[in-house]
Tab-separated table of C-alpha atoms and ligand atoms in Angstrom:
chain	number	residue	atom	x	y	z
A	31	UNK	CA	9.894	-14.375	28.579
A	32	UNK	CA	9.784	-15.083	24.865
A	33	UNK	CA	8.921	-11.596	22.868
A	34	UNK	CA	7.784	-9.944	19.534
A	35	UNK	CA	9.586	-7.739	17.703
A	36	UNK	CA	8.006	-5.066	15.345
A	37	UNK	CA	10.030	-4.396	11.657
A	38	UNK	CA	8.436	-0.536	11.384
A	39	UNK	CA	10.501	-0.439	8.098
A	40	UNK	CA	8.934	-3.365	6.919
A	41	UNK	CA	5.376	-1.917	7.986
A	42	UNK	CA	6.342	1.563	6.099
A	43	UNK	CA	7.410	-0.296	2.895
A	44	UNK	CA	4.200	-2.283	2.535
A	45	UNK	CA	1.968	0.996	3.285
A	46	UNK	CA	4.097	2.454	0.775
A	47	UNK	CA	3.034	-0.204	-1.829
A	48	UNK	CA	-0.473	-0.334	-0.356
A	49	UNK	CA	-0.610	3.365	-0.665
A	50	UNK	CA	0.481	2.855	-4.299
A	51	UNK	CA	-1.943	0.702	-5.647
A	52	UNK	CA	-4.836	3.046	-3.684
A	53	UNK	CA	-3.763	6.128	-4.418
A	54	UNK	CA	-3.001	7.800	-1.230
A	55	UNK	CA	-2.291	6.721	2.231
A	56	UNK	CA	-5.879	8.652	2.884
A	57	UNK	CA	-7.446	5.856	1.489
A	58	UNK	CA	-5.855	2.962	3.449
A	59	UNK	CA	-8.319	1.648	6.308
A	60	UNK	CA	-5.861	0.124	8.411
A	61	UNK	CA	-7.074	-2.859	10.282
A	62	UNK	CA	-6.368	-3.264	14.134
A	63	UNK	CA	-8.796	-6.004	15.060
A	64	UNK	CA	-7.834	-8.846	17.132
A	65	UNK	CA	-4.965	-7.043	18.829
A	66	UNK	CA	-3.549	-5.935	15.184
A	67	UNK	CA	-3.791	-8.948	13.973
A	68	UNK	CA	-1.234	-9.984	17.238
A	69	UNK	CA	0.840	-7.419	16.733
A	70	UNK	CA	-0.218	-5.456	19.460
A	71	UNK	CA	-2.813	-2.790	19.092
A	72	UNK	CA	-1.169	0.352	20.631
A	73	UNK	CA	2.339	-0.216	19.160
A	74	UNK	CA	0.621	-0.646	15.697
A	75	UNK	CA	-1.847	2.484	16.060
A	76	UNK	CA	1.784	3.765	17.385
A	77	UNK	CA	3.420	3.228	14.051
A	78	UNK	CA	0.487	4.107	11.884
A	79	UNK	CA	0.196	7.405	13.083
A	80	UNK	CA	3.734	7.945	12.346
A	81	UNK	CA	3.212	6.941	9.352
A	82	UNK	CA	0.276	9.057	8.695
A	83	UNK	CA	-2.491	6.757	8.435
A	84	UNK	CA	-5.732	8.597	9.595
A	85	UNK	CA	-8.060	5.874	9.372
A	86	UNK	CA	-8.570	2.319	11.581
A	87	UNK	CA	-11.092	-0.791	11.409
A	88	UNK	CA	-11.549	-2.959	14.295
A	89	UNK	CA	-14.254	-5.049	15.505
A	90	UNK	CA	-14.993	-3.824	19.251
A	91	UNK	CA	-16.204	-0.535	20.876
A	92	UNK	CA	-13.227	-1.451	23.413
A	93	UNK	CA	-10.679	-1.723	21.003
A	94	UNK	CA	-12.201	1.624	19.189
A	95	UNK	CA	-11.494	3.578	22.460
A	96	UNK	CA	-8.025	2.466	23.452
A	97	UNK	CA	-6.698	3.671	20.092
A	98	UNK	CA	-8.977	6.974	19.926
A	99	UNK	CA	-6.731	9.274	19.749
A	100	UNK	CA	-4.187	8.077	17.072
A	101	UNK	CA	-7.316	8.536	14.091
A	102	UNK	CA	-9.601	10.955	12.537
A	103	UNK	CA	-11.886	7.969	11.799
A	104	UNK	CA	-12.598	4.403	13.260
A	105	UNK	CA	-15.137	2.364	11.707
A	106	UNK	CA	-16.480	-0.691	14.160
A	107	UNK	CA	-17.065	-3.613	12.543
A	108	UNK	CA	-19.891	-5.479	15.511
A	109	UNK	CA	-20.509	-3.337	18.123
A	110	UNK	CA	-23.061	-0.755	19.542
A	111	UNK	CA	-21.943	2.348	21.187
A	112	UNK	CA	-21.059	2.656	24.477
A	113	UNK	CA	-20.644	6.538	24.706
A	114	UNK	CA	-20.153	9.084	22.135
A	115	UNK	CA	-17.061	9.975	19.502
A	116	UNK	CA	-17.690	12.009	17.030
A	117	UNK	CA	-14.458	9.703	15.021
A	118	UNK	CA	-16.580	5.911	15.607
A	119	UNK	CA	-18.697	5.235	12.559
A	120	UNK	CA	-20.907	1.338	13.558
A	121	UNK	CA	-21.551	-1.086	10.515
A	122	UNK	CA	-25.330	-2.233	10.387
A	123	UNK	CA	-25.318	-5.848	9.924
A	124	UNK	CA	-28.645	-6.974	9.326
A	125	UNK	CA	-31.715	-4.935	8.873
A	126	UNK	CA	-32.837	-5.503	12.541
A	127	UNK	CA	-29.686	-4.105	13.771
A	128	UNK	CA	-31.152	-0.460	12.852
A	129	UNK	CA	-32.931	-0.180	16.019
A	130	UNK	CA	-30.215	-0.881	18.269
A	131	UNK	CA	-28.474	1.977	17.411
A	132	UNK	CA	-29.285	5.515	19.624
A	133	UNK	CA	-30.167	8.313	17.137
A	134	UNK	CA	-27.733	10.704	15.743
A	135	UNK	CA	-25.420	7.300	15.344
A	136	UNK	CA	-22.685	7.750	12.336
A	137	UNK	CA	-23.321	4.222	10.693
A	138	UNK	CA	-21.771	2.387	7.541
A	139	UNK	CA	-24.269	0.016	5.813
A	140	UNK	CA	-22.900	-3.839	5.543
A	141	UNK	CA	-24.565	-5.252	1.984
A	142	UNK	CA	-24.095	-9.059	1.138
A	143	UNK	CA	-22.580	-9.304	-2.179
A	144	UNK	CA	-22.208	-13.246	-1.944
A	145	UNK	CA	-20.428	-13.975	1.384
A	146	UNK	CA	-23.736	-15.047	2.979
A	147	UNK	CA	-22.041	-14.200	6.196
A	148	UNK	CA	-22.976	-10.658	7.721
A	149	UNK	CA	-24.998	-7.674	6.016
A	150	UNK	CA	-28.045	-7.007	4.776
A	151	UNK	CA	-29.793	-8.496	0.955
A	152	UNK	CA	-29.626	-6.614	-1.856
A	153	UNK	CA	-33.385	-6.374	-2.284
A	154	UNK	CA	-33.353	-4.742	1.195
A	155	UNK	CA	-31.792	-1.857	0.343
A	156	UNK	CA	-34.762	0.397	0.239
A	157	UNK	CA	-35.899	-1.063	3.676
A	158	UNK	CA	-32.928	-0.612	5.178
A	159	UNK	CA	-32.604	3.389	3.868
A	160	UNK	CA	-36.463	3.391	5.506
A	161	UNK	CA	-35.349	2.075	8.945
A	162	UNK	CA	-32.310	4.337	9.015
A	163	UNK	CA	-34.245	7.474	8.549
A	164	UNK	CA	-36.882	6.334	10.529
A	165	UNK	CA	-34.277	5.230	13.889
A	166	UNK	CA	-32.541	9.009	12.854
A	167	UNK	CA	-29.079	7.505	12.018
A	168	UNK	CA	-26.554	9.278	10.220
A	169	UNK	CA	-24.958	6.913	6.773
A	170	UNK	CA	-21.893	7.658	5.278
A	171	UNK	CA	-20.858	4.555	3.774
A	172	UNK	CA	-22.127	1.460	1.844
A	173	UNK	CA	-19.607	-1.471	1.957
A	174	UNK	CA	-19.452	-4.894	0.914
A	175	UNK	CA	-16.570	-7.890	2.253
A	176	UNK	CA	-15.067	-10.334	-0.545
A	177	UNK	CA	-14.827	-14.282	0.074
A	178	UNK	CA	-12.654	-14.952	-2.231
A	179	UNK	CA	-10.572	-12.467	-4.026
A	180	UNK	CA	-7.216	-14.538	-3.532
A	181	UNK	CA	-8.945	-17.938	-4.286
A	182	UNK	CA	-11.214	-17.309	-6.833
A	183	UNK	CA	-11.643	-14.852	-10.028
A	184	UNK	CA	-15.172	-15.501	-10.797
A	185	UNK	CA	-16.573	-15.465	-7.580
A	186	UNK	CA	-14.366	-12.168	-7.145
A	187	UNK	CA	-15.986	-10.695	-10.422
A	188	UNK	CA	-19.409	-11.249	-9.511
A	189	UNK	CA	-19.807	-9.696	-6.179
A	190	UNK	CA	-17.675	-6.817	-7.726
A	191	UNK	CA	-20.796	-6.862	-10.404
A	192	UNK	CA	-23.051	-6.937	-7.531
A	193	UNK	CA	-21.620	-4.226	-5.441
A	194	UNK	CA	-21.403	-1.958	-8.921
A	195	UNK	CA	-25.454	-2.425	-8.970
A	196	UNK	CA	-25.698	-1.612	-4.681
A	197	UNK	CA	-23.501	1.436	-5.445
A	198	UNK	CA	-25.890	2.553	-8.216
A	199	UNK	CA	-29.193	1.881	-6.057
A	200	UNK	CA	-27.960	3.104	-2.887
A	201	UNK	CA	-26.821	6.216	-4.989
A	202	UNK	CA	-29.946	6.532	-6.179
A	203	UNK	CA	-31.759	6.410	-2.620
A	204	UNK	CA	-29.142	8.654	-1.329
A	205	UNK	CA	-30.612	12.006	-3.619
A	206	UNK	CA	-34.044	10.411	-2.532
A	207	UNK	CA	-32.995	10.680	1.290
A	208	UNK	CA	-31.504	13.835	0.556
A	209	UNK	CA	-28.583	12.796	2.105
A	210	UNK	CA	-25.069	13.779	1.476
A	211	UNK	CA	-23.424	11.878	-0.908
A	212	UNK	CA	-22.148	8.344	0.603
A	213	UNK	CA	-18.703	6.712	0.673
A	214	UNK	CA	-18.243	2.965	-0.654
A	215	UNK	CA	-15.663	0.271	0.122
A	216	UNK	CA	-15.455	-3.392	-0.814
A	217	UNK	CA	-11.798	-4.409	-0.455
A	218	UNK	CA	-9.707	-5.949	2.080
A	219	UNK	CA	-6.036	-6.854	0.899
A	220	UNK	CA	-6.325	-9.776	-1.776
A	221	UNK	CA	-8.874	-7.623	-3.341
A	222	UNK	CA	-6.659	-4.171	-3.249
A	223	UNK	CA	-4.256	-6.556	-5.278
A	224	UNK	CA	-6.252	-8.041	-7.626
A	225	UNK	CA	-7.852	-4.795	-9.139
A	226	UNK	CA	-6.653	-2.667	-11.523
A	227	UNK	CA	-7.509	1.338	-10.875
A	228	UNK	CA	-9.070	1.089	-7.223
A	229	UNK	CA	-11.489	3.829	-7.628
A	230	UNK	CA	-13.435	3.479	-4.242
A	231	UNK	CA	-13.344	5.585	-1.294
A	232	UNK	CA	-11.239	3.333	0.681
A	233	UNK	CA	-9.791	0.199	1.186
A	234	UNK	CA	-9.721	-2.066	4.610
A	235	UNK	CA	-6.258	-3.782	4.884
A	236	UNK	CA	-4.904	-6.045	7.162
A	237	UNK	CA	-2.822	-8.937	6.220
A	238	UNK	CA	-0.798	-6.955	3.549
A	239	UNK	CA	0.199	-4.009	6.182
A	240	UNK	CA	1.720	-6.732	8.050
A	241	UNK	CA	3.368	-8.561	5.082
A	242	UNK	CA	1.667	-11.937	5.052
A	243	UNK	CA	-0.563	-11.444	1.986
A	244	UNK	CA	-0.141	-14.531	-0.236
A	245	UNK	CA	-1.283	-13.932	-3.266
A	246	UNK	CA	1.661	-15.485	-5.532
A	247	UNK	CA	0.006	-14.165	-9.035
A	248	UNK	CA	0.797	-10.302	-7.898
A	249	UNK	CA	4.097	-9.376	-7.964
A	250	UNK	CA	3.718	-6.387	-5.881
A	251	UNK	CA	2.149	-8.540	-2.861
A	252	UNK	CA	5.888	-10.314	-3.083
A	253	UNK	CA	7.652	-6.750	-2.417
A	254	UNK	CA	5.414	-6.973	1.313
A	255	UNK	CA	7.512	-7.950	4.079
A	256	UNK	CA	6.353	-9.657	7.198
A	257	UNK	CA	6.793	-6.946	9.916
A	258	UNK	CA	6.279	-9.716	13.290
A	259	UNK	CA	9.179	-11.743	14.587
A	260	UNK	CA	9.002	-13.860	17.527
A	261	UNK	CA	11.742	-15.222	19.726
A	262	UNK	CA	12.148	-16.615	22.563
A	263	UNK	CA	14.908	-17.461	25.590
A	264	UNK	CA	16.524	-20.161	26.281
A	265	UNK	CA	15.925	-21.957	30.242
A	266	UNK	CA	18.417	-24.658	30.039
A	267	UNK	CA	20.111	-26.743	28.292
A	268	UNK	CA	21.422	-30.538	28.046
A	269	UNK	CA	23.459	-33.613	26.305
A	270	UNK	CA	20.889	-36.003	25.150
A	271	UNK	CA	22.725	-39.306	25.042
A	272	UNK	CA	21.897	-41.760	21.826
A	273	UNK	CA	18.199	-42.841	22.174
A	274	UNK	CA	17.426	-40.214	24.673
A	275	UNK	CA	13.929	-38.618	24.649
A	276	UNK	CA	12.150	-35.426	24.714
A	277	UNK	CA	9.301	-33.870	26.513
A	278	UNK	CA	6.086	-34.755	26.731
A	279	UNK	CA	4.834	-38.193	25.635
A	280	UNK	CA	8.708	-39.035	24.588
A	281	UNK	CA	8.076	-38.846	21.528
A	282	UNK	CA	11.424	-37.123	20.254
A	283	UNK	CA	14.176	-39.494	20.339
A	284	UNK	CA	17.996	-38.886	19.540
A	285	UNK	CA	19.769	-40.326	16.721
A	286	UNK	CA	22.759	-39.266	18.105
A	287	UNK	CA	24.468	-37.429	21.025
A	288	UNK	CA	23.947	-34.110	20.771
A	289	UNK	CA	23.023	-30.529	22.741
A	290	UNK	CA	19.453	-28.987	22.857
A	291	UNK	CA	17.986	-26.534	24.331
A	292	UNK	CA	14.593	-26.062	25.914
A	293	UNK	CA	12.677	-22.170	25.305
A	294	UNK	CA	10.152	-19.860	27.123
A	295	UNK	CA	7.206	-20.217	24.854
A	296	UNK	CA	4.481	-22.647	24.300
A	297	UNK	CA	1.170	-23.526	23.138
A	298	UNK	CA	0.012	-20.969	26.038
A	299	UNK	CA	1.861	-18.035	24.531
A	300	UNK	CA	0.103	-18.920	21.417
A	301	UNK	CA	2.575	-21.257	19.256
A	302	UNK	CA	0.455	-23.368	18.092
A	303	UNK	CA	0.660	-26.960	18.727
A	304	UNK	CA	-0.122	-28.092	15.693
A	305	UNK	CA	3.907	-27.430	14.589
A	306	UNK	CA	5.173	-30.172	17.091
A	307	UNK	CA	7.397	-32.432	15.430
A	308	UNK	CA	8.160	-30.705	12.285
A	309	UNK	CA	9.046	-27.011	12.537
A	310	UNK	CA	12.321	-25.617	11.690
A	311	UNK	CA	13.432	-22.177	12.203
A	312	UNK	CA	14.584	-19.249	10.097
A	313	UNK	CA	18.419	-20.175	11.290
A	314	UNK	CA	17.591	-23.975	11.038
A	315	UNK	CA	17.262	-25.131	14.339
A	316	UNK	CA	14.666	-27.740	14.527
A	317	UNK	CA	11.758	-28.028	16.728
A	318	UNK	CA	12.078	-31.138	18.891
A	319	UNK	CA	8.964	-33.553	19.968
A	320	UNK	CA	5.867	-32.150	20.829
A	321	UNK	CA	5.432	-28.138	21.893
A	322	UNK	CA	4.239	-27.723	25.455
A	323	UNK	CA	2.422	-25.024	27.065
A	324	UNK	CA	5.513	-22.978	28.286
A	325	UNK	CA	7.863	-25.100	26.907
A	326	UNK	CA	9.638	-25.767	23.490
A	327	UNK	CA	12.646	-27.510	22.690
A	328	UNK	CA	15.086	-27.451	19.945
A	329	UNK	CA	18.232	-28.959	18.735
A	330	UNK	CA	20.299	-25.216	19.502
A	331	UNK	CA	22.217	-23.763	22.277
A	332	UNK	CA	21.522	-20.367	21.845
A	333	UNK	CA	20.753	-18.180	24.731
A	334	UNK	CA	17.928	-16.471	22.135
A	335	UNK	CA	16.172	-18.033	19.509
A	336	UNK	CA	14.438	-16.499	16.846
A	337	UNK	CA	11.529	-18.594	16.045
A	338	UNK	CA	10.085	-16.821	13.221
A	339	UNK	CA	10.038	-14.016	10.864
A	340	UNK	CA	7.554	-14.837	8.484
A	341	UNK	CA	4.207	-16.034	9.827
A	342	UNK	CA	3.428	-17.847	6.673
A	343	UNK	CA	6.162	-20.571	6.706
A	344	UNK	CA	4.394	-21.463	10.599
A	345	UNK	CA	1.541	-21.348	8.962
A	346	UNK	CA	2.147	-23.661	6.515
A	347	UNK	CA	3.880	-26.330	9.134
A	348	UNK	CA	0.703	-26.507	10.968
A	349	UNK	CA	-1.488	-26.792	8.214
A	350	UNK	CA	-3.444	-23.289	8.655
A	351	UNK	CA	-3.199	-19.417	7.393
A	352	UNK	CA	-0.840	-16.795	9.084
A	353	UNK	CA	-3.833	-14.982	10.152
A	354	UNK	CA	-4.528	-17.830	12.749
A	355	UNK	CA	-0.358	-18.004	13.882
A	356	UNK	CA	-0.501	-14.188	13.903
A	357	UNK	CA	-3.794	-13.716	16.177
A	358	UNK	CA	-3.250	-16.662	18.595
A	359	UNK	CA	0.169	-14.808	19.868
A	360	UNK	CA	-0.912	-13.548	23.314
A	361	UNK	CA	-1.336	-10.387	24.138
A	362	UNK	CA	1.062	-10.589	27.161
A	363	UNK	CA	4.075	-11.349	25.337
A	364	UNK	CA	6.073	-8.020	25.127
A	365	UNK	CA	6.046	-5.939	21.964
A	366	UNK	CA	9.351	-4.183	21.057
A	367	UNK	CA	9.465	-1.759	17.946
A	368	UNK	CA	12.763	-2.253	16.228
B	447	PLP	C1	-10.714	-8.556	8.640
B	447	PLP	C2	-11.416	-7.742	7.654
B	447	PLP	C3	-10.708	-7.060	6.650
B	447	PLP	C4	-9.220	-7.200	6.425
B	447	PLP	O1	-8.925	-8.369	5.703
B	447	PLP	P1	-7.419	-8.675	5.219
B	447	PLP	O2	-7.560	-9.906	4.414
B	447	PLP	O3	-6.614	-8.903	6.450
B	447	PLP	O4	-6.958	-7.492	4.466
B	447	PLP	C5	-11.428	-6.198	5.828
B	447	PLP	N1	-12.756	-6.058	5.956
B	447	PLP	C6	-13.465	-6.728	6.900
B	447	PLP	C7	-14.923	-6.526	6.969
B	447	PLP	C8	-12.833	-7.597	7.762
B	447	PLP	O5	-13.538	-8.277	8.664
């Protein structure tokens, strides 16, 4: 079976750059949605907690539960509880979500900055500090989620402007409530990168923990190192005579005699299709004809193949980000820490 491979010295080095720029590892949020962003949930809470990191995001109750015990503190991103833990904190969405939560709930309050995806309006503020004392839920934290701190500055500086004036008004409401003071966080890892002095309370990171960030105007994004490596084994292998074809739809033909090799992984492992044709890997073996669902062939004899290190250059041969090659890997291929 093909099988990841975990770099936990490339994980530690980009903590210890993300820890830089936030000033303390107590302020990194790790993220562990979507199966750690494919690199398997457990074996990345595994490695966190090694490392020290006391705080997770994911987006399920589920996932919340099955890495419990490795946090202090696991904020849900769209989810209601299913039983009590004093360490799960739920994000309101929208004002109406209020009432779904039981009272006593530890909740974080989603604003929309500019996203215009999830989280309430900045004019409902005082509404939503109404409903929360009303349902008897207990909020800790005011955060906001960027669109487009790697893509584009202005867009970046306004909802920073914005969440500056949510921060001051939910402040305000907060020694109105007479509640204890609240917690704020607006950045995920382009916009840990992009500002100067983080001064919040935390900072939700995924893509830079796991060394895919691409964000080519920091230079301390380039020090991150992709930690996932996939590879897979070889079934068996052939001479392909002049003008011989391969796989599906025969729609690899030989130039020239030569040797390839067919490999345990496919579309249905998660590799996606999109790459047929034109990927090459790390060691310069080339991808031949079309990937099929178990099945990929390449000009190579070896008995393993690494397919790749650095979910960025698949990325870019199928025309998408890593985050897509990274979260389509199936959670049944085997996870090894190296
Ligand atoms: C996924 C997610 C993040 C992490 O984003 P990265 O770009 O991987 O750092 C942070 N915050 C929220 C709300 C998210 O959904």
């Amino acid at each position: 079976m093909a099988y990841i491979t975990l770099n936990k010295k490339h994980f530690f080095n980009n903590l210890n750059i993300i820890a830089q720029r936030s000033y303390g590892k107590d302020k990194i949020a790790l993220v562990l949605k979507d199966n750690a962003y494919g690199h398997g949930l457990r074996e990345t809470a595994i490695m966190a907690q090694e490392y020290g990191i006391s705080k997770a995001v994911v987006r399920s109750y589920d996932e919340a539960k099955e890495i419990e015990d490795f946090f202090e503190y696991i904020l849900i991103l769209v989810d209601t509880p299913k039983q009590c833990s004093a360490k799960f904190r739920y994000t309101l969405n929208d004002l109406h979500a209020i009432k779904k939560f039981p009272k006593g709930t530890k909740v974080e309050l989603k604003v929309n900055t500019g996203m215009n995806r999830n989280g309430i309006e900045m004019d409902e503020l005082r509404e939503a500090f109404q409903a929360i004392e009303r349902q008897g839920l207990v909020l800790e934290a005011v955060f906001t989620h960027h669109s487009s701190a790697d893509e584009d500055e202005a867009v970046f500086a306004e909802q920073n402007e914005n969440f500056a004036r949510v921060r001051a008004e939910t402040t305000t409401l907060q020694k109105e409530y007479a509640l204890s003071p609240l917690r704020f966080h607006s950045c995920n890892s382009a916009a840990l990168f992009q500002t100067e002095n983080f001064s919040e309370d935390m900072a939700r990171v995924g893509i830079a923990a796991y060394g895919c960030l691409e964000l080519p105007q920091s230079k301390e994004a380039q020090k991150l190192k992709p930690v996932l490596s996939l590879y897979a084994k070889r079934i068996s292998s052939r001479r392909l005579r002049e003008g011989a074809c391969v796989g599906y739809g025969a729609s690899y033909k030989a130039e020239q005699e030569c040797r390839v090799s067919n490999y345990d992984f496919g579309y249905g492992d998660g590799f996606l299709r999109s790459c047929s044709h034109q990927y090459i890997t790390p060691e310069s073996k080339e991808l031949l004809g079309r990937i099929s669902m178990d099945n990929s062939s390449f000009l190579a004899d070896d008995e393993e193949l690494l397919i790749f290190n650095d979910a960025r250059v698949v990325a870019k041969s199928a025309g998408t980000i890593s985050y897509e090659v990274l979260t389509a890997l199936k959670e049944r291929l085997p996870r090894k820490l190296v």
